[in-house]
XYZ file of C-alpha atoms in Angstrom:
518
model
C 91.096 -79.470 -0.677
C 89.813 -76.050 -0.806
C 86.023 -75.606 -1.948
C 84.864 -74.511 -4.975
C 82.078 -71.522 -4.900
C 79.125 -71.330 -7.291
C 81.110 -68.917 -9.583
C 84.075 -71.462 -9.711
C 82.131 -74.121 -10.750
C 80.692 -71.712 -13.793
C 84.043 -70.752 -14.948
C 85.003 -73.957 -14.849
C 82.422 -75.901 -16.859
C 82.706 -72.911 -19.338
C 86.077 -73.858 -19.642
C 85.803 -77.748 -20.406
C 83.071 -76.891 -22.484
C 85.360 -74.185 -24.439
C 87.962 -76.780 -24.570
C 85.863 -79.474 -26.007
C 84.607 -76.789 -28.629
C 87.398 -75.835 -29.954
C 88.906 -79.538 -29.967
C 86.380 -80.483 -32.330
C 86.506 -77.418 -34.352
C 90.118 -77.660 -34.669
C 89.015 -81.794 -35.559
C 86.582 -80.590 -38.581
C 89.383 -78.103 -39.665
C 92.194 -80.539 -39.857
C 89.484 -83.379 -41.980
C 87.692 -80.709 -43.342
C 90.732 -77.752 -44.025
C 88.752 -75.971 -47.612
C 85.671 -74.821 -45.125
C 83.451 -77.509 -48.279
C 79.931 -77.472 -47.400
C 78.264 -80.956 -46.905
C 75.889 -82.610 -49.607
C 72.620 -80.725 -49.751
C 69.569 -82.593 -48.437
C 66.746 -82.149 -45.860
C 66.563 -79.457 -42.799
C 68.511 -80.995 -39.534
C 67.257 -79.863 -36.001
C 70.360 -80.090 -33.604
C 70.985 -83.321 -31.683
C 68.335 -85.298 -34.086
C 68.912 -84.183 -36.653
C 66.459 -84.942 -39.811
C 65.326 -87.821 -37.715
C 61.423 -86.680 -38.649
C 62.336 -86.708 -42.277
C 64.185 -89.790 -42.750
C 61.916 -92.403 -44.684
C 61.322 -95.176 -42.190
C 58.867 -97.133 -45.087
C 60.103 -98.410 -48.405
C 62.466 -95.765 -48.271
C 64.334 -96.122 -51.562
C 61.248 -94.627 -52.947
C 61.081 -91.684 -50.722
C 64.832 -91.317 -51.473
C 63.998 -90.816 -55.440
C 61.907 -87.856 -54.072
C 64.622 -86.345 -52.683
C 66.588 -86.467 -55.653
C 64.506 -84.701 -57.790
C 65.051 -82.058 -55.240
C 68.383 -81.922 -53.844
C 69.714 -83.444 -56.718
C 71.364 -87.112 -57.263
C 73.622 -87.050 -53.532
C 71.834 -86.305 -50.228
C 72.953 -86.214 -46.819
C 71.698 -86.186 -44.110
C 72.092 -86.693 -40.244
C 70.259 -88.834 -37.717
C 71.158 -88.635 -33.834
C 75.025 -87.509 -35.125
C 75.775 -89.954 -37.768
C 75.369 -88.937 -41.290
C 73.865 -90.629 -44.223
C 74.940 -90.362 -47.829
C 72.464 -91.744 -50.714
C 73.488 -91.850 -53.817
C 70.842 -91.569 -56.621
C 72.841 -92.129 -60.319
C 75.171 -94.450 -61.349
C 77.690 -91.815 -61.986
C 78.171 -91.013 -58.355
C 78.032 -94.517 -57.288
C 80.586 -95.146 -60.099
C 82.933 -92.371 -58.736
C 82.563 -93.474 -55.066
C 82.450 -97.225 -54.955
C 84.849 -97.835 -57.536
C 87.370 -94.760 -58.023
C 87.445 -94.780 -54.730
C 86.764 -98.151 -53.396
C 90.005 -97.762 -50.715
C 87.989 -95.074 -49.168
C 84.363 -96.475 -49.340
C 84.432 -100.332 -48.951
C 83.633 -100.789 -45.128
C 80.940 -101.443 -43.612
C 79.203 -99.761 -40.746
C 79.201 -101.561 -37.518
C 75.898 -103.505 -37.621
C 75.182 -103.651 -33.982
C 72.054 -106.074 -33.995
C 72.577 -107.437 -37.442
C 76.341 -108.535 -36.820
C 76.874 -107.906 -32.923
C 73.181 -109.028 -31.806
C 71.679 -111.502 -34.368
C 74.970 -113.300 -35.285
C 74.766 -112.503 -39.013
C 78.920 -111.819 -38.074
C 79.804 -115.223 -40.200
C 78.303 -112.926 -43.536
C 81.313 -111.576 -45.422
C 78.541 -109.306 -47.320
C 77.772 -107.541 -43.494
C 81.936 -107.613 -42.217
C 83.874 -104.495 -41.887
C 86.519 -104.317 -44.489
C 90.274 -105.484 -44.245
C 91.857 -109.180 -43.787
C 88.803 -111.264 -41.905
C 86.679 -109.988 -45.049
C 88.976 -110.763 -47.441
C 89.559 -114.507 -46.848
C 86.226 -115.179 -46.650
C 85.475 -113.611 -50.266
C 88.470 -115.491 -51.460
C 87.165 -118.853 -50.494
C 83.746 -117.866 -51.564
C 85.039 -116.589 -54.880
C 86.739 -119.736 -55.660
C 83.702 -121.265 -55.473
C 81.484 -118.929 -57.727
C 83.346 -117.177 -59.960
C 82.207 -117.288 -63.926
C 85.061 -120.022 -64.875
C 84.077 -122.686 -62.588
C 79.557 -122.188 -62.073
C 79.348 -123.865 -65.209
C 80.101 -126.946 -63.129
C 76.754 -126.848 -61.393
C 74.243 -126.408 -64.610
C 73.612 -130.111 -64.056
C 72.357 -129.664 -60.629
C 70.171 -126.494 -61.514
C 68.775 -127.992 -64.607
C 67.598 -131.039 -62.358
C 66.463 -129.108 -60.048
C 64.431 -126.723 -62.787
C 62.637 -130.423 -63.848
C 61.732 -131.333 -60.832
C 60.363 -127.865 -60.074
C 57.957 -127.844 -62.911
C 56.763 -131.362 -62.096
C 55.584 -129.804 -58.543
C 53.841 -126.793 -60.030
C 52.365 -129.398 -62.512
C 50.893 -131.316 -59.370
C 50.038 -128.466 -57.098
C 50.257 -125.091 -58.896
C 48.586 -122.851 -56.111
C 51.741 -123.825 -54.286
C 54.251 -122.097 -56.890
C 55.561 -119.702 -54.195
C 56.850 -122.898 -51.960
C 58.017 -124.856 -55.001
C 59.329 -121.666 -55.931
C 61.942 -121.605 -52.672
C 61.812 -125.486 -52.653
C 63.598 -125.578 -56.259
C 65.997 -123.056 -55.745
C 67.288 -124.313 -51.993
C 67.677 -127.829 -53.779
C 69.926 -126.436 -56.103
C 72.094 -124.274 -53.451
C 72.200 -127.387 -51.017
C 73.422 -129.869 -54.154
C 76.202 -127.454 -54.787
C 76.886 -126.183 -51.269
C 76.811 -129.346 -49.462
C 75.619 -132.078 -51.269
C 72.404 -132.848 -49.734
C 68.800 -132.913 -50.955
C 66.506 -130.280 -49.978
C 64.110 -133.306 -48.899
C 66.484 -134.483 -45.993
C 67.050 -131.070 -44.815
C 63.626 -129.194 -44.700
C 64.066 -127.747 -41.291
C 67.300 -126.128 -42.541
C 65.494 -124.430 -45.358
C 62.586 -123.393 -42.691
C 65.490 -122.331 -40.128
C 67.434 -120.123 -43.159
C 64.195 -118.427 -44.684
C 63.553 -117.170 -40.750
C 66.806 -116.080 -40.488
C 66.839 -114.140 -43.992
C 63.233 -112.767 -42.525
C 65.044 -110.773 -39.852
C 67.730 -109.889 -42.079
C 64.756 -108.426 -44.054
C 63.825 -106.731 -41.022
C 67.232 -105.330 -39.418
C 69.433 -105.364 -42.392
C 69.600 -101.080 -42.960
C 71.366 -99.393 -40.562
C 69.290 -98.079 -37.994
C 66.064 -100.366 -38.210
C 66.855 -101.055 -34.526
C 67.470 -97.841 -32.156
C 70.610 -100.113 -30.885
C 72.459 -99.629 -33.639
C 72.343 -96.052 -33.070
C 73.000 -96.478 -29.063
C 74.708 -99.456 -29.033
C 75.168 -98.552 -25.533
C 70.897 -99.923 -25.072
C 73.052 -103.479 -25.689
C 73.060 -103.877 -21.759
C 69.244 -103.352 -21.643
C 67.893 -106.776 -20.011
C 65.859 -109.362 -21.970
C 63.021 -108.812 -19.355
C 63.002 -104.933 -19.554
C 60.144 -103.734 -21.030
C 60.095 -102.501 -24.335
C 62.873 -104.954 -24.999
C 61.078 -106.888 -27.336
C 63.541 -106.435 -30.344
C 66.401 -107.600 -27.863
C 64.498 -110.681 -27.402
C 63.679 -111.049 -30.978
C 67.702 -111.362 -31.712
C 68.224 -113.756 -28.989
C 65.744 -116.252 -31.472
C 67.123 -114.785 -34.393
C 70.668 -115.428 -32.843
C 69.867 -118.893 -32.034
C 68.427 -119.883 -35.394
C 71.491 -118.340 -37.211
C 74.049 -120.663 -35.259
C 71.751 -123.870 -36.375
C 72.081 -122.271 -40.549
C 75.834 -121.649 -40.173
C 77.124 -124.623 -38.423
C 74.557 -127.935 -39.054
C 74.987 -128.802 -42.418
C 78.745 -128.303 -42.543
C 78.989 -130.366 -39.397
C 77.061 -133.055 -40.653
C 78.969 -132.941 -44.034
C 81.899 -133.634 -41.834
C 80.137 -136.412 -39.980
C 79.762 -137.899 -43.810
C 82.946 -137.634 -45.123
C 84.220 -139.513 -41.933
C 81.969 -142.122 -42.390
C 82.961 -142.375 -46.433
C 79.124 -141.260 -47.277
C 79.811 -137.425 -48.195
C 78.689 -136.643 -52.044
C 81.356 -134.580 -53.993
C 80.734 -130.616 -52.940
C 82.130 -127.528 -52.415
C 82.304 -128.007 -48.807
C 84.016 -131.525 -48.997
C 86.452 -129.910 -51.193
C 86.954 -127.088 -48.770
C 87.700 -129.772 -46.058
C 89.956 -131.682 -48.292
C 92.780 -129.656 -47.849
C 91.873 -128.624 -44.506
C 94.635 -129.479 -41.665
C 92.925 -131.051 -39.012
C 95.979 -130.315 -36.436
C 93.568 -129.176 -33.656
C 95.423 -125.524 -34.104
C 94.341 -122.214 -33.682
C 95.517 -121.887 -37.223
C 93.438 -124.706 -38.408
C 90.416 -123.678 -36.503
C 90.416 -120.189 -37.896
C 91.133 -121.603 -41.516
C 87.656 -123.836 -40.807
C 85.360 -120.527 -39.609
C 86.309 -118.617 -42.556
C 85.668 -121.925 -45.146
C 82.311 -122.640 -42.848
C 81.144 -119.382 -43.468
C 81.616 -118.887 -47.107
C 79.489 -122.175 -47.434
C 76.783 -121.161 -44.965
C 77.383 -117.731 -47.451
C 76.700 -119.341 -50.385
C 73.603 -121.728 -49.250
C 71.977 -118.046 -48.268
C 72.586 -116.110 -51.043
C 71.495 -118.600 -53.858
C 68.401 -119.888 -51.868
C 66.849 -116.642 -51.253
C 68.170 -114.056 -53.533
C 66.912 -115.864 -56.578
C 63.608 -116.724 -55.371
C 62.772 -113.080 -55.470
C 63.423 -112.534 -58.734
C 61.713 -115.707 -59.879
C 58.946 -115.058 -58.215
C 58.798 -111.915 -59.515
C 58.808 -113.204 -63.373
C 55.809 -115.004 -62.223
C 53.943 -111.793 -61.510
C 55.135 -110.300 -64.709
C 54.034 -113.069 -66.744
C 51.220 -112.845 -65.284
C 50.630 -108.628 -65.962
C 52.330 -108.860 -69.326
C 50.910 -111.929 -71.352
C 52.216 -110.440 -74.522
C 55.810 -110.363 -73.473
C 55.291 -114.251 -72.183
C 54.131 -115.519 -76.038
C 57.329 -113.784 -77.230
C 59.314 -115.703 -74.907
C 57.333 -118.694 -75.708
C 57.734 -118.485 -79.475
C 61.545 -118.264 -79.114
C 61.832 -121.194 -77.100
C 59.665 -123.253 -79.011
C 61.806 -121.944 -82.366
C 64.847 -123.223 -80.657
C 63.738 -126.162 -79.079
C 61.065 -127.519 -81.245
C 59.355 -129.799 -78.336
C 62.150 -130.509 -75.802
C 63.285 -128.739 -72.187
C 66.051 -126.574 -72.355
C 69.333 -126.878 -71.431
C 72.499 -124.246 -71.088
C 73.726 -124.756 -74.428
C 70.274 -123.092 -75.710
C 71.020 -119.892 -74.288
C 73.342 -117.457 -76.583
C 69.964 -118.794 -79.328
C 67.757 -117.261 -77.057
C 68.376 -113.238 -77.347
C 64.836 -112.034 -76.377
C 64.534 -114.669 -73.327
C 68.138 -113.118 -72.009
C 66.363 -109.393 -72.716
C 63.743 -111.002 -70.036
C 66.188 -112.067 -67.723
C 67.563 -108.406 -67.693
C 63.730 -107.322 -66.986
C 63.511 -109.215 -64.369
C 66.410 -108.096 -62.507
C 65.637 -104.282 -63.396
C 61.510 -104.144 -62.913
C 61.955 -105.092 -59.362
C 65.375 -105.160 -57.645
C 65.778 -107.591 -54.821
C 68.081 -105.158 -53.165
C 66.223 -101.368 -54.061
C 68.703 -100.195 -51.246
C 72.442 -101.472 -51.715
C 73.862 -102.534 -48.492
C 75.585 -99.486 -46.807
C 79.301 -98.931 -47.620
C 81.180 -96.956 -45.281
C 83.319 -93.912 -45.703
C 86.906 -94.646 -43.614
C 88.181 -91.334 -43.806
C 87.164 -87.700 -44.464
C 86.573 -87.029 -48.097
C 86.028 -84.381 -50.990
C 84.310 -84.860 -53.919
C 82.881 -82.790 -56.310
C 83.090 -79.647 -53.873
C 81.786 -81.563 -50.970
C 83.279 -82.209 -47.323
C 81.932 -86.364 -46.865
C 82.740 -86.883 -43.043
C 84.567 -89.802 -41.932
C 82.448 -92.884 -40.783
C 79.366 -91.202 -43.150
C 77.052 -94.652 -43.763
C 77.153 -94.117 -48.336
C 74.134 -96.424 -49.081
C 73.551 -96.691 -53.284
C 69.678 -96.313 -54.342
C 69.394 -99.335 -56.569
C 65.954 -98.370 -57.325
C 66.423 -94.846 -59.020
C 69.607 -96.408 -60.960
C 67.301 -99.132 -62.202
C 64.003 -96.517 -62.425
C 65.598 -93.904 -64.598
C 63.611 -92.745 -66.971
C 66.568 -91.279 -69.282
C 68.214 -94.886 -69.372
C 65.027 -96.784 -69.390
C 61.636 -95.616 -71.084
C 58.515 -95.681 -69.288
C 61.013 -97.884 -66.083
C 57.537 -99.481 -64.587
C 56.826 -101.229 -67.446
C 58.263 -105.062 -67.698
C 59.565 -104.594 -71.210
C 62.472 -106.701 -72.293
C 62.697 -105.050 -75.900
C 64.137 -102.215 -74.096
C 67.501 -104.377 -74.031
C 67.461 -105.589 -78.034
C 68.185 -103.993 -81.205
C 67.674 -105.989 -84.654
C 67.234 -108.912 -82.908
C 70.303 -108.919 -80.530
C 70.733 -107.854 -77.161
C 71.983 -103.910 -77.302
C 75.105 -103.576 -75.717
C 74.604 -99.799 -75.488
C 71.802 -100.213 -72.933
C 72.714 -99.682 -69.550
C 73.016 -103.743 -67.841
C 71.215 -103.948 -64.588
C 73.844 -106.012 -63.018
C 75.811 -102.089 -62.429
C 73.396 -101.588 -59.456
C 71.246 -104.920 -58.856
C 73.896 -107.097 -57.408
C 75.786 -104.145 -55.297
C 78.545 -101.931 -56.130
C 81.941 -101.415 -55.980
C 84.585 -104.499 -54.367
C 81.754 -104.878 -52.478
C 79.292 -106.601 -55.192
C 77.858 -109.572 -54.963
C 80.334 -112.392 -56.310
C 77.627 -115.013 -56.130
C 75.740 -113.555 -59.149
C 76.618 -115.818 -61.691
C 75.159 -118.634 -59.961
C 72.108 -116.752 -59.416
C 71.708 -115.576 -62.983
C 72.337 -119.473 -64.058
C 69.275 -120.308 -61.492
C 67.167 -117.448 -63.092
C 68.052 -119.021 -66.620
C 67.179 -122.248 -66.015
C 63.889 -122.050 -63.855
C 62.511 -119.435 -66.424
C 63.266 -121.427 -69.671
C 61.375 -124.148 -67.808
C 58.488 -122.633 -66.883
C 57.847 -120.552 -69.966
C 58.942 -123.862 -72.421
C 55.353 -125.717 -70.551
C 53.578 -123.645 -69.222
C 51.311 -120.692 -69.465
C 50.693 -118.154 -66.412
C 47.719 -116.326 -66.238
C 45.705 -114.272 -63.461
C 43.554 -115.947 -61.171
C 39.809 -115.933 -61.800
C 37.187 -114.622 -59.509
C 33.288 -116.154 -58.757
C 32.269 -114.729 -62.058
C 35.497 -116.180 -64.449
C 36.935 -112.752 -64.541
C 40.581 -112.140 -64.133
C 41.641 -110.725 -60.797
C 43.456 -107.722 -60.896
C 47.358 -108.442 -59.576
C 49.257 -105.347 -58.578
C 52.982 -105.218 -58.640
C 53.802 -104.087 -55.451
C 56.860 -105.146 -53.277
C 57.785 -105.788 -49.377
C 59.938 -103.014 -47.612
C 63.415 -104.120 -46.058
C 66.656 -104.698 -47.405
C 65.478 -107.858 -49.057
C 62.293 -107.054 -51.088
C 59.806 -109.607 -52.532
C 56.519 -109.638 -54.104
C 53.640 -108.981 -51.988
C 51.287 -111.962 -51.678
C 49.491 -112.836 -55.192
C 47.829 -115.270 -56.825
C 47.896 -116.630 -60.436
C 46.684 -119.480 -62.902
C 49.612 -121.815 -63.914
C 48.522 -124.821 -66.560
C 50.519 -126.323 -68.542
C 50.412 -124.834 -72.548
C 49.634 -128.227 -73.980
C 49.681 -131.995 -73.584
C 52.774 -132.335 -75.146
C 54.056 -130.115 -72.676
C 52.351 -132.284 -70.174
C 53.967 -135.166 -70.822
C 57.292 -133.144 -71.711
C 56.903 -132.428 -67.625
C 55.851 -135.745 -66.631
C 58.849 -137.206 -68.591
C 61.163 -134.479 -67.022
C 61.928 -135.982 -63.985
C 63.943 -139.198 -66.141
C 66.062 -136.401 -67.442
């Protein structure tokens, strides 16, 4: 083989390089054939791209910046792949749902999905078949016809919740997640939250690196997936280590209850649920058919248990801090429920009486949004829109936040104000519903939101029909100043507070005390 001088070697590199030039400009060309320039937003440096300008801290807020700048789409790149965020619910209309067949994928969540197991998730799966079956069974499950089924459970579960805070008040944040997982487990599984208190402690560490990992590139790994083969013992590996536990704990949350439900209904003990119906008609031929049909129905149960045990409690505990800032808003709640229910507890039945309380439920999902960044959709081709190139596999992530902050929908949008939503008394049906960006967009929304909105009903009613919260009190009986500020990550709570909780009178008292008869 003859050798190759220094001068060979030149020409030749110039020449694969050349070749790999034009390839991809001939690439952009063919996805990209009008020359359309990409989305404005902030200066890129090659190879990093805006990597020193991307928000890495509550970044839905740094995001709202932007679009007072660059105007209600930005994009940007980090490392080569390219971020859309889309600031008003017109361009999250036009994206996620005029062109849902384009933009309903997910990214590939490399520690989330490939790392930390969250794979069994239909909210985190790439779009197509897998997805699909899993949001069928799910669906069937939660859709509005059939969650009426389970007001029983979540009123019982609302009683016994205000009989805890009436013991041990200080505690309201535990009863808080205590109430709601009851409720989820009745439904899901048909256990008790008492028999199954590691499970709750297993899923809320779980849904803490969820928090943690769920945007796409929290963890350098998802932009290298290739750092996958980095050892355990390397060091710096710490976050590979972290989704070994977080791994570990996620296989106990998606497989123990259902197993044990099993266990149950083959010992004749099982309690009517939606997993024993799910295993009704399941063929138990040992096939791969079978065994497929069982991961899709165990995951839309592990699904549900998730999404109403944790989803919820952040907007509850929320309305705790805003009855808490806004005491005036509370005694207008109170006044309606007392109109209505002159001296019982609520029930479903109550609610199309109770116009101002559903305003407050709308608050509460507007003031602060569990989810201030949707999940990230996907593009799955090259696109134009609105004379702009969007490359394929561009990460389109819907700012929640600004939707539910904008001051042209929403007067003065930091203020908890439920009369925003009413007019003469009813709610205003010309006022913009949170549920268009607090639940997720497009085919991709959340389809467990009825159940959570029936959780939000009840536990509010409850609380606000006994009790009275008020701020904490320091040494010298003044009121302790509580400031509405939330966590970062993809799910967002309430930073740590305190408050007063006592019940509004003794007839509410014993109207607690007698609750848990009902």
């Amino acid at each position: 083989m003859p050798s190759l001088s220094n001068a060979d070697i030149c020409v030749l590199a110039g020449l694969v390089f050349g070749a790999w030039f034009a390839h991809g400009y001939i690439q952009k060309r063919r996805e990209n054939p009008n020359n359309l320039p990409l989305p404005p937003g902030p200066k890129s440096y090659p190879i990093i791209g805006s990597f020193f300008s991307a928000p890495t801290y509550k970044a839905w807020l740094e995001y709202d910046k932007w679009f007072k700048i660059y105007g209600d789409m930005v994009y940007f790149k980090v490392f080569g792949q390219g971020f859309l965020i889309l600031g008003s619910h017109e361009r999250i209309y036009d994206i996620f749902e005029r062109r849902s067949s384009n933009y309903s994928d997910r990214p590939r969540l490399v520690m989330l999905n490939e790392m930390m197991g969250w794979d069994y998730v239909f909210a985190f799966q790439r779009y197509g078949t897998w997805w699909r079956r899993h949001r069928r069974q799910f669906h069937d499950h939660f859709h509005p016809n059939v969650v009426n089924k389970y007001h029983p459970i979540q009123i019982g579960s609302a009683r016994v919740f205000v009989r805890n805070l009436l013991e041990s008040p200080e505690k309201f944040r535990y009863h808080i997640r205590y109430a709601l997982a009851d409720s989820i487990l009745k439904a899901t599984y048909g256990m008790d939250v008492e028999e199954n208190e590691s499970y709750v402690a297993h899923a809320e560490t779980t849904l803490a690196g969820l928090a943690e990992a769920g945007h796409p590139g929290s963890f350098l790994v998802d932009m290298f997936p290739i750092m996958k083969v980095i050892p355990d013992w390397f060091p710096g590996a710490e976050w590979k280590r972290k989704a070994n536990v977080w791994s570990y704990i996620n296989s106990i949350v998606s497989n123990s209850l259902w197993n044990s439900v099993k266990e149950r209904m083959e010992a004749g003990t099982a309690k009517p649920c939606i997993a024993t119906a799910m295993l009704e008609d399941l063929l138990d031929d040992d096939s791969a058919e079978s065994k497929e049909e069982e991961t899709v129905r165990r995951g839309a149960c592990a699904n549900g248990f998730l999404g109403g045990a944790d989803t919820t409690v952040s907007l509850v505990t929320s309305f705790f801090m805003a009855m808490a800032l806004y005491p005036d808003v509370q005694k207008k709640a109170q006044a309606e429920l007392d109109q209505v229910l002159g001296g019982r507890l609520p029930e479903f039945s109550d609610r199309p009486s109770l116009p101002y309380v559903n305003a407050l439920l709308k608050e509460s999902e507007r003031w602060q949004p569990v989810f201030p960044l949707a999940i990230a959709h996907m593009s799955s081709n090259a696109d134009e829109y609105d004379g702009y190139y969007i490359p394929k596999g561009t990460y389109v992530i819907g700012n929640a936040w600004s939707i539910l902050h904008d001051p042209e929908f929403y007067k003065d949008p930091l203020v908890f104000n439920p009369d925003r939503f009413l007019k003469d008394g009813e709610i205003d049906p010309s006022v913009r519903d949170p549920n268009v960006a607090s639940f997720g967009f497009g085919r991709r929304i959340c389809p467990g939101r009825f159940f959570a909105d029936a959780s939000l009903y009840s536990t509010v009613t409850h609380v606000l029909t006994v009790f009275d919260i008020k701020p904490n009190l320091d040494e010298n009986g003044k009121e302790i100043e509580i400031k509405p500020d939330m966590t970062d990550g993809l799910l967002s709570y309430p930073e740590a507070f305190q408050c007063r909780i006592v019940p509004r009178s003794k007839e509410g008292e014993q109207l607690i005390r007698n609750s848990g008869l009902v």
